[in-house]
Amino acid sequence: MPAPLPDLPPAQSLDKGRIRAITIDLDDTLWPIWPTIERAEALLLQWLTDHAPATAALFQSTEALRAIRNQMVTLRPDLNHDLSALRRESIRLALTQAGDEPALAEPAFELFFAERQRVQLFDDAHDTLAFLASRYPVVAVSNGNADVHKVGIGHYFQHSLSAAVLGVAKPDARIFHAAAGMLQVSPHEVLHVGDDAALDARGAMDAGMQAVWFNPAEHAWPYDTPPHATVGSLTALRELLD
């Protein structure tokens, strides 16, 4: 017989009455990110083939482009909170290594960045965001470089806060506290929603907020203290807060 599942820690009680504002993650919470990145990288590789053939010959796959982007994390740790800068500088490094003009990094990145904004929202994202925005002020809090206005959902948010702008990334409490400060509420009056157990749920709780873990893949919760609630869809989030 299979071993019994370990007992889970008891869930915290979500106090809906104390929620005065919502903060919400973007990538993998409102849309799946990797299909978008893969498409943007493929477009970037085609652009390099047309405009920087030596670079395209040296980096012949999207995996190679991603590898040099990941290398940049080590080479430029000062940029780790700014995914746009990391990507731009990784393109510049690729061009330099291949002997192409490094200034081509600018138009190459702009092409990549525009495609990166063409996300496919989860089917229930618009309805959920409309529900949240009708009841609470909502702030987007992301370590990524999605632009809610370019994505087409900016009208749901009072503010959008990124790690690149603030200079610190989740799970640092300062990014959560900055979001609360934008709305002139205390952290304990904010509910944060996000897919990453460490960066979103644990980070928000450590910052004094309530947290809903968006977990459609049904991963195991990795910490002793559970989130205030876990949902498998944005529709379930809407039902939780209704």
Short mmCIF file of C-alpha atoms in Angstrom, two decimals, residues 14-20 136 210:
data_model
loop_
_atom_site.label_atom_id
_atom_site.label_comp_id
_atom_site.label_asym_id
_atom_site.label_seq_id
_atom_site.Cartn_x
_atom_site.Cartn_y
_atom_site.Cartn_z
CA LEU A 14 -8.53 34.25 6.45
CA ASP A 15 -10.01 37.35 8.03
CA LYS A 16 -11.94 38.96 5.19
CA GLY A 17 -13.14 41.73 7.48
CA ARG A 18 -9.70 43.24 7.83
CA ILE A 19 -8.93 43.37 4.09
CA ARG A 20 -8.79 46.95 2.87
CA TYR A 136 -10.75 47.04 -3.16
CA GLN A 210 -2.55 37.95 4.81
#
